[in-house]
Structures are given as C-alpha cells and as structure tokens.
PDB file of N, CA and C in Angstrom:
ATOM      1  N   UNK A  23    -146.229 -19.570 -32.282  1.00 63.00           N
ATOM      2  CA  UNK A  23    -145.004 -18.784 -32.387  1.00 63.00           C
ATOM      3  C   UNK A  23    -145.303 -17.283 -32.385  1.00 63.00           C
ATOM      4  N   UNK A  24    -146.359 -16.904 -33.025  1.00 83.00           N
ATOM      5  CA  UNK A  24    -146.698 -15.487 -33.131  1.00 83.00           C
ATOM      6  C   UNK A  24    -146.936 -14.881 -31.744  1.00 83.00           C
ATOM      7  N   UNK A  25    -147.573 -15.625 -30.860  1.00 86.00           N
ATOM      8  CA  UNK A  25    -147.831 -15.140 -29.496  1.00 86.00           C
ATOM      9  C   UNK A  25    -146.525 -14.905 -28.745  1.00 86.00           C
ATOM     10  N   UNK A  26    -145.548 -15.793 -28.963  1.00 82.00           N
ATOM     11  CA  UNK A  26    -144.250 -15.636 -28.304  1.00 82.00           C
ATOM     12  C   UNK A  26    -143.566 -14.352 -28.756  1.00 82.00           C
ATOM     13  N   UNK A  27    -143.622 -14.092 -30.049  1.00 87.00           N
ATOM     14  CA  UNK A  27    -142.987 -12.877 -30.582  1.00 87.00           C
ATOM     15  C   UNK A  27    -143.680 -11.627 -30.042  1.00 87.00           C
ATOM     16  N   UNK A  28    -144.997 -11.676 -29.968  1.00 92.00           N
ATOM     17  CA  UNK A  28    -145.752 -10.552 -29.437  1.00 92.00           C
ATOM     18  C   UNK A  28    -145.388 -10.299 -27.973  1.00 92.00           C
ATOM     19  N   UNK A  29    -145.316 -11.377 -27.206  1.00 91.00           N
ATOM     20  CA  UNK A  29    -144.969 -11.234 -25.784  1.00 91.00           C
ATOM     21  C   UNK A  29    -143.534 -10.732 -25.618  1.00 91.00           C
ATOM     22  N   UNK A  30    -142.621 -11.162 -26.473  1.00 91.00           N
ATOM     23  CA  UNK A  30    -141.241 -10.676 -26.409  1.00 91.00           C
ATOM     24  C   UNK A  30    -141.183  -9.163 -26.629  1.00 91.00           C
ATOM     25  N   UNK A  31    -141.989  -8.666 -27.566  1.00 94.00           N
ATOM     26  CA  UNK A  31    -142.041  -7.222 -27.800  1.00 94.00           C
ATOM     27  C   UNK A  31    -142.619  -6.493 -26.593  1.00 94.00           C
ATOM     28  N   UNK A  32    -143.636  -7.089 -25.965  1.00 95.00           N
ATOM     29  CA  UNK A  32    -144.224  -6.504 -24.760  1.00 95.00           C
ATOM     30  C   UNK A  32    -143.204  -6.456 -23.625  1.00 95.00           C
ATOM     31  N   UNK A  33    -142.415  -7.512 -23.513  1.00 95.00           N
ATOM     32  CA  UNK A  33    -141.388  -7.571 -22.462  1.00 95.00           C
ATOM     33  C   UNK A  33    -140.367  -6.460 -22.672  1.00 95.00           C
ATOM     34  N   UNK A  34    -139.975  -6.219 -23.918  1.00 95.00           N
ATOM     35  CA  UNK A  34    -139.021  -5.144 -24.194  1.00 95.00           C
ATOM     36  C   UNK A  34    -139.593  -3.787 -23.764  1.00 95.00           C
ATOM     37  N   UNK A  35    -140.869  -3.565 -24.019  1.00 96.00           N
ATOM     38  CA  UNK A  35    -141.517  -2.325 -23.584  1.00 96.00           C
ATOM     39  C   UNK A  35    -141.562  -2.231 -22.061  1.00 96.00           C
ATOM     40  N   UNK A  36    -141.825  -3.370 -21.418  1.00 96.00           N
ATOM     41  CA  UNK A  36    -141.868  -3.388 -19.954  1.00 96.00           C
ATOM     42  C   UNK A  36    -140.488  -3.102 -19.359  1.00 96.00           C
ATOM     43  N   UNK A  37    -139.424  -3.605 -20.015  1.00 96.00           N
ATOM     44  CA  UNK A  37    -138.063  -3.294 -19.569  1.00 96.00           C
ATOM     45  C   UNK A  37    -137.849  -1.778 -19.541  1.00 96.00           C
ATOM     46  N   UNK A  38    -138.295  -1.117 -20.587  1.00 97.00           N
ATOM     47  CA  UNK A  38    -138.129   0.340 -20.674  1.00 97.00           C
ATOM     48  C   UNK A  38    -138.925   1.033 -19.577  1.00 97.00           C
ATOM     49  N   UNK A  39    -140.158   0.601 -19.360  1.00 97.00           N
ATOM     50  CA  UNK A  39    -140.991   1.195 -18.311  1.00 97.00           C
ATOM     51  C   UNK A  39    -140.342   1.038 -16.932  1.00 97.00           C
ATOM     52  N   UNK A  40    -139.862  -0.167 -16.655  1.00 97.00           N
ATOM     53  CA  UNK A  40    -139.226  -0.419 -15.357  1.00 97.00           C
ATOM     54  C   UNK A  40    -137.984   0.451 -15.205  1.00 97.00           C
ATOM     55  N   UNK A  41    -137.203   0.576 -16.262  1.00 96.00           N
ATOM     56  CA  UNK A  41    -135.998   1.410 -16.205  1.00 96.00           C
ATOM     57  C   UNK A  41    -136.355   2.872 -15.945  1.00 96.00           C
ATOM     58  N   UNK A  42    -137.429   3.350 -16.553  1.00 96.00           N
ATOM     59  CA  UNK A  42    -137.849   4.739 -16.336  1.00 96.00           C
ATOM     60  C   UNK A  42    -138.341   4.962 -14.905  1.00 96.00           C
ATOM     61  N   UNK A  43    -139.013   3.970 -14.345  1.00 94.00           N
ATOM     62  CA  UNK A  43    -139.474   4.079 -12.962  1.00 94.00           C
ATOM     63  C   UNK A  43    -138.304   3.946 -12.007  1.00 94.00           C
ATOM     64  N   UNK A  44    -137.335   3.117 -12.357  1.00 96.00           N
ATOM     65  CA  UNK A  44    -136.180   2.857 -11.502  1.00 96.00           C
ATOM     66  C   UNK A  44    -135.212   4.041 -11.444  1.00 96.00           C
ATOM     67  N   UNK A  45    -135.161   4.835 -12.496  1.00 97.00           N
ATOM     68  CA  UNK A  45    -134.209   5.945 -12.562  1.00 97.00           C
ATOM     69  C   UNK A  45    -134.361   6.943 -11.403  1.00 97.00           C
ATOM     70  N   UNK A  46    -135.567   7.408 -11.081  1.00 97.00           N
ATOM     71  CA  UNK A  46    -135.682   8.327  -9.934  1.00 97.00           C
ATOM     72  C   UNK A  46    -135.239   7.692  -8.615  1.00 97.00           C
ATOM     73  N   UNK A  47    -135.459   6.394  -8.478  1.00 97.00           N
ATOM     74  CA  UNK A  47    -135.010   5.709  -7.272  1.00 97.00           C
ATOM     75  C   UNK A  47    -133.496   5.726  -7.155  1.00 97.00           C
ATOM     76  N   UNK A  48    -132.832   5.527  -8.274  1.00 97.00           N
ATOM     77  CA  UNK A  48    -131.373   5.564  -8.294  1.00 97.00           C
ATOM     78  C   UNK A  48    -130.863   6.967  -7.967  1.00 97.00           C
ATOM     79  N   UNK A  49    -131.545   7.959  -8.514  1.00 97.00           N
ATOM     80  CA  UNK A  49    -131.156   9.351  -8.231  1.00 97.00           C
ATOM     81  C   UNK A  49    -131.362   9.674  -6.753  1.00 97.00           C
ATOM     82  N   UNK A  50    -132.511   9.282  -6.210  1.00 97.00           N
ATOM     83  CA  UNK A  50    -132.770   9.517  -4.782  1.00 97.00           C
ATOM     84  C   UNK A  50    -131.714   8.837  -3.917  1.00 97.00           C
ATOM     85  N   UNK A  51    -131.398   7.603  -4.258  1.00 98.00           N
ATOM     86  CA  UNK A  51    -130.405   6.860  -3.478  1.00 98.00           C
ATOM     87  C   UNK A  51    -129.038   7.539  -3.564  1.00 98.00           C
ATOM     88  N   UNK A  52    -128.673   7.972  -4.767  1.00 97.00           N
ATOM     89  CA  UNK A  52    -127.390   8.668  -4.939  1.00 97.00           C
ATOM     90  C   UNK A  52    -127.340   9.970  -4.160  1.00 97.00           C
ATOM     91  N   UNK A  53    -128.425  10.737  -4.198  1.00 97.00           N
ATOM     92  CA  UNK A  53    -128.473  11.976  -3.407  1.00 97.00           C
ATOM     93  C   UNK A  53    -128.401  11.681  -1.915  1.00 97.00           C
ATOM     94  N   UNK A  54    -129.060  10.602  -1.505  1.00 96.00           N
ATOM     95  CA  UNK A  54    -129.004  10.197  -0.102  1.00 96.00           C
ATOM     96  C   UNK A  54    -127.589   9.837   0.324  1.00 96.00           C
ATOM     97  N   UNK A  55    -126.881   9.103  -0.529  1.00 96.00           N
ATOM     98  CA  UNK A  55    -125.489   8.753  -0.203  1.00 96.00           C
ATOM     99  C   UNK A  55    -124.619  10.000  -0.130  1.00 96.00           C
ATOM    100  N   UNK A  56    -124.839  10.911  -1.056  1.00 96.00           N
ATOM    101  CA  UNK A  56    -124.084  12.168  -1.033  1.00 96.00           C
ATOM    102  C   UNK A  56    -124.366  12.931   0.262  1.00 96.00           C
ATOM    103  N   UNK A  57    -125.645  13.060   0.606  1.00 95.00           N
ATOM    104  CA  UNK A  57    -126.010  13.788   1.814  1.00 95.00           C
ATOM    105  C   UNK A  57    -125.492  13.123   3.075  1.00 95.00           C
ATOM    106  N   UNK A  58    -125.434  11.809   3.062  1.00 94.00           N
ATOM    107  CA  UNK A  58    -125.006  11.055   4.246  1.00 94.00           C
ATOM    108  C   UNK A  58    -123.481  11.080   4.423  1.00 94.00           C
ATOM    109  N   UNK A  59    -122.755  10.909   3.340  1.00 94.00           N
ATOM    110  CA  UNK A  59    -121.320  10.687   3.468  1.00 94.00           C
ATOM    111  C   UNK A  59    -120.430  11.789   2.906  1.00 94.00           C
ATOM    112  N   UNK A  60    -120.914  12.589   1.975  1.00 93.00           N
ATOM    113  CA  UNK A  60    -120.023  13.545   1.321  1.00 93.00           C
ATOM    114  C   UNK A  60    -120.332  15.007   1.642  1.00 93.00           C
ATOM    115  N   UNK A  61    -121.586  15.327   1.911  1.00 90.00           N
ATOM    116  CA  UNK A  61    -121.977  16.738   2.065  1.00 90.00           C
ATOM    117  C   UNK A  61    -121.319  17.393   3.270  1.00 90.00           C
ATOM    118  N   UNK A  62    -121.255  16.704   4.372  1.00 86.00           N
ATOM    119  CA  UNK A  62    -120.626  17.216   5.601  1.00 86.00           C
ATOM    120  C   UNK A  62    -121.180  18.593   5.998  1.00 86.00           C
ATOM    121  N   UNK A  63    -122.528  18.719   5.891  1.00 85.00           N
ATOM    122  CA  UNK A  63    -123.171  19.966   6.306  1.00 85.00           C
ATOM    123  C   UNK A  63    -123.112  21.086   5.290  1.00 85.00           C
ATOM    124  N   UNK A  64    -122.497  20.853   4.126  1.00 90.00           N
ATOM    125  CA  UNK A  64    -122.366  21.886   3.108  1.00 90.00           C
ATOM    126  C   UNK A  64    -122.782  21.334   1.742  1.00 90.00           C
ATOM    127  N   UNK A  65    -124.005  20.811   1.674  1.00 92.00           N
ATOM    128  CA  UNK A  65    -124.495  20.191   0.438  1.00 92.00           C
ATOM    129  C   UNK A  65    -124.830  21.241  -0.608  1.00 92.00           C
ATOM    130  N   UNK A  66    -124.750  20.844  -1.871  1.00 93.00           N
ATOM    131  CA  UNK A  66    -125.082  21.762  -2.956  1.00 93.00           C
ATOM    132  C   UNK A  66    -126.587  22.054  -3.004  1.00 93.00           C
ATOM    133  N   UNK A  67    -127.389  21.186  -2.383  1.00 92.00           N
ATOM    134  CA  UNK A  67    -128.816  21.430  -2.185  1.00 92.00           C
ATOM    135  C   UNK A  67    -129.025  21.447  -0.670  1.00 92.00           C
ATOM    136  N   UNK A  68    -129.438  22.560  -0.106  1.00 93.00           N
ATOM    137  CA  UNK A  68    -129.539  22.665   1.354  1.00 93.00           C
ATOM    138  C   UNK A  68    -130.351  21.566   2.029  1.00 93.00           C
ATOM    139  N   UNK A  69    -131.377  21.040   1.361  1.00 94.00           N
ATOM    140  CA  UNK A  69    -132.181  19.999   2.002  1.00 94.00           C
ATOM    141  C   UNK A  69    -131.387  18.714   2.241  1.00 94.00           C
ATOM    142  N   UNK A  70    -130.254  18.559   1.559  1.00 94.00           N
ATOM    143  CA  UNK A  70    -129.430  17.367   1.779  1.00 94.00           C
ATOM    144  C   UNK A  70    -128.605  17.470   3.061  1.00 94.00           C
ATOM    145  N   UNK A  71    -128.722  18.573   3.767  1.00 94.00           N
ATOM    146  CA  UNK A  71    -128.099  18.698   5.084  1.00 94.00           C
ATOM    147  C   UNK A  71    -129.015  18.172   6.181  1.00 94.00           C
ATOM    148  N   UNK A  72    -130.287  17.932   5.846  1.00 95.00           N
ATOM    149  CA  UNK A  72    -131.262  17.403   6.793  1.00 95.00           C
ATOM    150  C   UNK A  72    -131.147  15.876   6.810  1.00 95.00           C
ATOM    151  N   UNK A  73    -130.652  15.319   7.902  1.00 95.00           N
ATOM    152  CA  UNK A  73    -130.387  13.880   7.956  1.00 95.00           C
ATOM    153  C   UNK A  73    -131.653  13.038   7.904  1.00 95.00           C
ATOM    154  N   UNK A  74    -132.759  13.544   8.415  1.00 97.00           N
ATOM    155  CA  UNK A  74    -134.009  12.789   8.320  1.00 97.00           C
ATOM    156  C   UNK A  74    -134.442  12.668   6.854  1.00 97.00           C
ATOM    157  N   UNK A  75    -134.309  13.730   6.119  1.00 97.00           N
ATOM    158  CA  UNK A  75    -134.655  13.713   4.701  1.00 97.00           C
ATOM    159  C   UNK A  75    -133.688  12.831   3.917  1.00 97.00           C
ATOM    160  N   UNK A  76    -132.427  12.897   4.256  1.00 97.00           N
ATOM    161  CA  UNK A  76    -131.417  12.056   3.608  1.00 97.00           C
ATOM    162  C   UNK A  76    -131.732  10.580   3.851  1.00 97.00           C
ATOM    163  N   UNK A  77    -132.102  10.239   5.085  1.00 97.00           N
ATOM    164  CA  UNK A  77    -132.465   8.851   5.393  1.00 97.00           C
ATOM    165  C   UNK A  77    -133.705   8.422   4.614  1.00 97.00           C
ATOM    166  N   UNK A  78    -134.666   9.318   4.461  1.00 98.00           N
ATOM    167  CA  UNK A  78    -135.859   9.013   3.670  1.00 98.00           C
ATOM    168  C   UNK A  78    -135.483   8.788   2.207  1.00 98.00           C
ATOM    169  N   UNK A  79    -134.581   9.616   1.673  1.00 97.00           N
ATOM    170  CA  UNK A  79    -134.101   9.431   0.298  1.00 97.00           C
ATOM    171  C   UNK A  79    -133.468   8.058   0.131  1.00 97.00           C
ATOM    172  N   UNK A  80    -132.616   7.693   1.095  1.00 98.00           N
ATOM    173  CA  UNK A  80    -131.951   6.389   1.017  1.00 98.00           C
ATOM    174  C   UNK A  80    -132.966   5.244   1.054  1.00 98.00           C
ATOM    175  N   UNK A  81    -133.915   5.333   1.965  1.00 98.00           N
ATOM    176  CA  UNK A  81    -134.910   4.276   2.114  1.00 98.00           C
ATOM    177  C   UNK A  81    -135.805   4.171   0.884  1.00 98.00           C
ATOM    178  N   UNK A  82    -136.325   5.289   0.437  1.00 98.00           N
ATOM    179  CA  UNK A  82    -137.206   5.287  -0.724  1.00 98.00           C
ATOM    180  C   UNK A  82    -136.454   4.874  -1.987  1.00 98.00           C
ATOM    181  N   UNK A  83    -135.261   5.409  -2.160  1.00 98.00           N
ATOM    182  CA  UNK A  83    -134.453   5.047  -3.321  1.00 98.00           C
ATOM    183  C   UNK A  83    -134.121   3.565  -3.344  1.00 98.00           C
ATOM    184  N   UNK A  84    -133.756   3.024  -2.189  1.00 98.00           N
ATOM    185  CA  UNK A  84    -133.425   1.598  -2.105  1.00 98.00           C
ATOM    186  C   UNK A  84    -134.649   0.743  -2.408  1.00 98.00           C
ATOM    187  N   UNK A  85    -135.807   1.148  -1.901  1.00 98.00           N
ATOM    188  CA  UNK A  85    -137.032   0.388  -2.152  1.00 98.00           C
ATOM    189  C   UNK A  85    -137.376   0.381  -3.643  1.00 98.00           C
ATOM    190  N   UNK A  86    -137.277   1.525  -4.286  1.00 97.00           N
ATOM    191  CA  UNK A  86    -137.568   1.600  -5.719  1.00 97.00           C
ATOM    192  C   UNK A  86    -136.558   0.773  -6.512  1.00 97.00           C
ATOM    193  N   UNK A  87    -135.289   0.865  -6.133  1.00 97.00           N
ATOM    194  CA  UNK A  87    -134.259   0.090  -6.836  1.00 97.00           C
ATOM    195  C   UNK A  87    -134.459  -1.414  -6.639  1.00 97.00           C
ATOM    196  N   UNK A  88    -134.867  -1.834  -5.439  1.00 98.00           N
ATOM    197  CA  UNK A  88    -135.117  -3.255  -5.186  1.00 98.00           C
ATOM    198  C   UNK A  88    -136.282  -3.753  -6.034  1.00 98.00           C
ATOM    199  N   UNK A  89    -137.347  -2.941  -6.098  1.00 98.00           N
ATOM    200  CA  UNK A  89    -138.483  -3.300  -6.946  1.00 98.00           C
ATOM    201  C   UNK A  89    -138.039  -3.407  -8.402  1.00 98.00           C
ATOM    202  N   UNK A  90    -137.259  -2.434  -8.858  1.00 97.00           N
ATOM    203  CA  UNK A  90    -136.768  -2.444 -10.233  1.00 97.00           C
ATOM    204  C   UNK A  90    -135.940  -3.681 -10.538  1.00 97.00           C
ATOM    205  N   UNK A  91    -135.064  -4.041  -9.618  1.00 97.00           N
ATOM    206  CA  UNK A  91    -134.233  -5.232  -9.807  1.00 97.00           C
ATOM    207  C   UNK A  91    -135.095  -6.485  -9.867  1.00 97.00           C
ATOM    208  N   UNK A  92    -136.066  -6.570  -8.970  1.00 98.00           N
ATOM    209  CA  UNK A  92    -136.977  -7.719  -8.966  1.00 98.00           C
ATOM    210  C   UNK A  92    -137.713  -7.842 -10.298  1.00 98.00           C
ATOM    211  N   UNK A  93    -138.236  -6.722 -10.784  1.00 97.00           N
ATOM    212  CA  UNK A  93    -138.980  -6.737 -12.042  1.00 97.00           C
ATOM    213  C   UNK A  93    -138.076  -7.067 -13.228  1.00 97.00           C
ATOM    214  N   UNK A  94    -136.869  -6.527 -13.242  1.00 97.00           N
ATOM    215  CA  UNK A  94    -135.932  -6.810 -14.340  1.00 97.00           C
ATOM    216  C   UNK A  94    -135.581  -8.296 -14.382  1.00 97.00           C
ATOM    217  N   UNK A  95    -135.333  -8.883 -13.218  1.00 97.00           N
ATOM    218  CA  UNK A  95    -135.002 -10.309 -13.160  1.00 97.00           C
ATOM    219  C   UNK A  95    -136.191 -11.141 -13.623  1.00 97.00           C
ATOM    220  N   UNK A  96    -137.376 -10.778 -13.158  1.00 97.00           N
ATOM    221  CA  UNK A  96    -138.588 -11.495 -13.556  1.00 97.00           C
ATOM    222  C   UNK A  96    -138.789 -11.429 -15.070  1.00 97.00           C
ATOM    223  N   UNK A  97    -138.646 -10.241 -15.637  1.00 96.00           N
ATOM    224  CA  UNK A  97    -138.815 -10.079 -17.079  1.00 96.00           C
ATOM    225  C   UNK A  97    -137.721 -10.812 -17.856  1.00 96.00           C
ATOM    226  N   UNK A  98    -136.492 -10.759 -17.361  1.00 96.00           N
ATOM    227  CA  UNK A  98    -135.384 -11.439 -18.043  1.00 96.00           C
ATOM    228  C   UNK A  98    -135.601 -12.950 -18.061  1.00 96.00           C
ATOM    229  N   UNK A  99    -136.109 -13.495 -16.964  1.00 96.00           N
ATOM    230  CA  UNK A  99    -136.382 -14.937 -16.924  1.00 96.00           C
ATOM    231  C   UNK A  99    -137.469 -15.310 -17.924  1.00 96.00           C
ATOM    232  N   UNK A 100    -138.520 -14.495 -17.968  1.00 95.00           N
ATOM    233  CA  UNK A 100    -139.599 -14.779 -18.918  1.00 95.00           C
ATOM    234  C   UNK A 100    -139.110 -14.650 -20.353  1.00 95.00           C
ATOM    235  N   UNK A 101    -138.317 -13.634 -20.620  1.00 94.00           N
ATOM    236  CA  UNK A 101    -137.775 -13.441 -21.964  1.00 94.00           C
ATOM    237  C   UNK A 101    -136.908 -14.631 -22.360  1.00 94.00           C
ATOM    238  N   UNK A 102    -136.063 -15.083 -21.455  1.00 94.00           N
ATOM    239  CA  UNK A 102    -135.189 -16.223 -21.731  1.00 94.00           C
ATOM    240  C   UNK A 102    -136.007 -17.480 -22.006  1.00 94.00           C
ATOM    241  N   UNK A 103    -137.041 -17.692 -21.194  1.00 92.00           N
ATOM    242  CA  UNK A 103    -137.902 -18.862 -21.376  1.00 92.00           C
ATOM    243  C   UNK A 103    -138.570 -18.832 -22.754  1.00 92.00           C
ATOM    244  N   UNK A 104    -139.082 -17.675 -23.134  1.00 89.00           N
ATOM    245  CA  UNK A 104    -139.746 -17.559 -24.444  1.00 89.00           C
ATOM    246  C   UNK A 104    -138.768 -17.741 -25.593  1.00 89.00           C
ATOM    247  N   UNK A 105    -137.571 -17.211 -25.453  1.00 88.00           N
ATOM    248  CA  UNK A 105    -136.561 -17.373 -26.507  1.00 88.00           C
ATOM    249  C   UNK A 105    -136.143 -18.822 -26.644  1.00 88.00           C
ATOM    250  N   UNK A 106    -136.082 -19.556 -25.526  1.00 88.00           N
ATOM    251  CA  UNK A 106    -135.728 -20.974 -25.583  1.00 88.00           C
ATOM    252  C   UNK A 106    -136.828 -21.786 -26.256  1.00 88.00           C
ATOM    253  N   UNK A 107    -138.078 -21.366 -26.069  1.00 82.00           N
ATOM    254  CA  UNK A 107    -139.203 -22.064 -26.716  1.00 82.00           C
ATOM    255  C   UNK A 107    -139.176 -21.844 -28.230  1.00 82.00           C
ATOM    256  N   UNK A 108    -138.735 -20.679 -28.634  1.00 75.00           N
ATOM    257  CA  UNK A 108    -138.686 -20.342 -30.064  1.00 75.00           C
ATOM    258  C   UNK A 108    -137.571 -21.071 -30.801  1.00 75.00           C
ATOM    259  N   UNK A 109    -136.422 -21.059 -30.180  1.00 62.00           N
ATOM    260  CA  UNK A 109    -135.253 -21.543 -30.907  1.00 62.00           C
ATOM    261  C   UNK A 109    -134.802 -22.858 -30.443  1.00 62.00           C
TER     262      UNK A 109
END
C-alpha cells in the first residue's frame, strides 16, 4: 500500500510538470489563432503578421498540446488504476 501512495504523490507532481510544459504550447497556439484569424495584418505584436511564423506557432503549439493531452490521459489512467487498487 505504501508504494501506491508514494506513486500517487509522484503522479500529482507529474501532472503539475506536464501542465507547466503544456502552458507555453497553449499560448503559442492561441497566438497563432489570433495571427491567423483576428490580426488581419494589424497584430499587437508585429511578428504575428508573418504568416509563416503564425503557421509555425500553430504547429508547434498543437504538437505541445497533443503531447500534454497524451501525458495527462496516461497519468489519469494510472492514477485511477492505483486508486482502485487501494480502495
């Protein structure tokens, strides 16, 4: 039982790490969407007027967010499995 509790605490820490890594991806993706659909050549950050850079933001942001989602699901499944073993 002690090992399960220890691993549950580790999983909680990993959730935080994944969320911290995922946050910049979400920001990049949001900036990419703004540059693609809302800026209309007059972005609040001039680099968001560059469509190649905007596309890179979208691609990189989406990749980071996909990784984050994958890791969150993986951790949630493991956490659920361990909690079911305990209780």
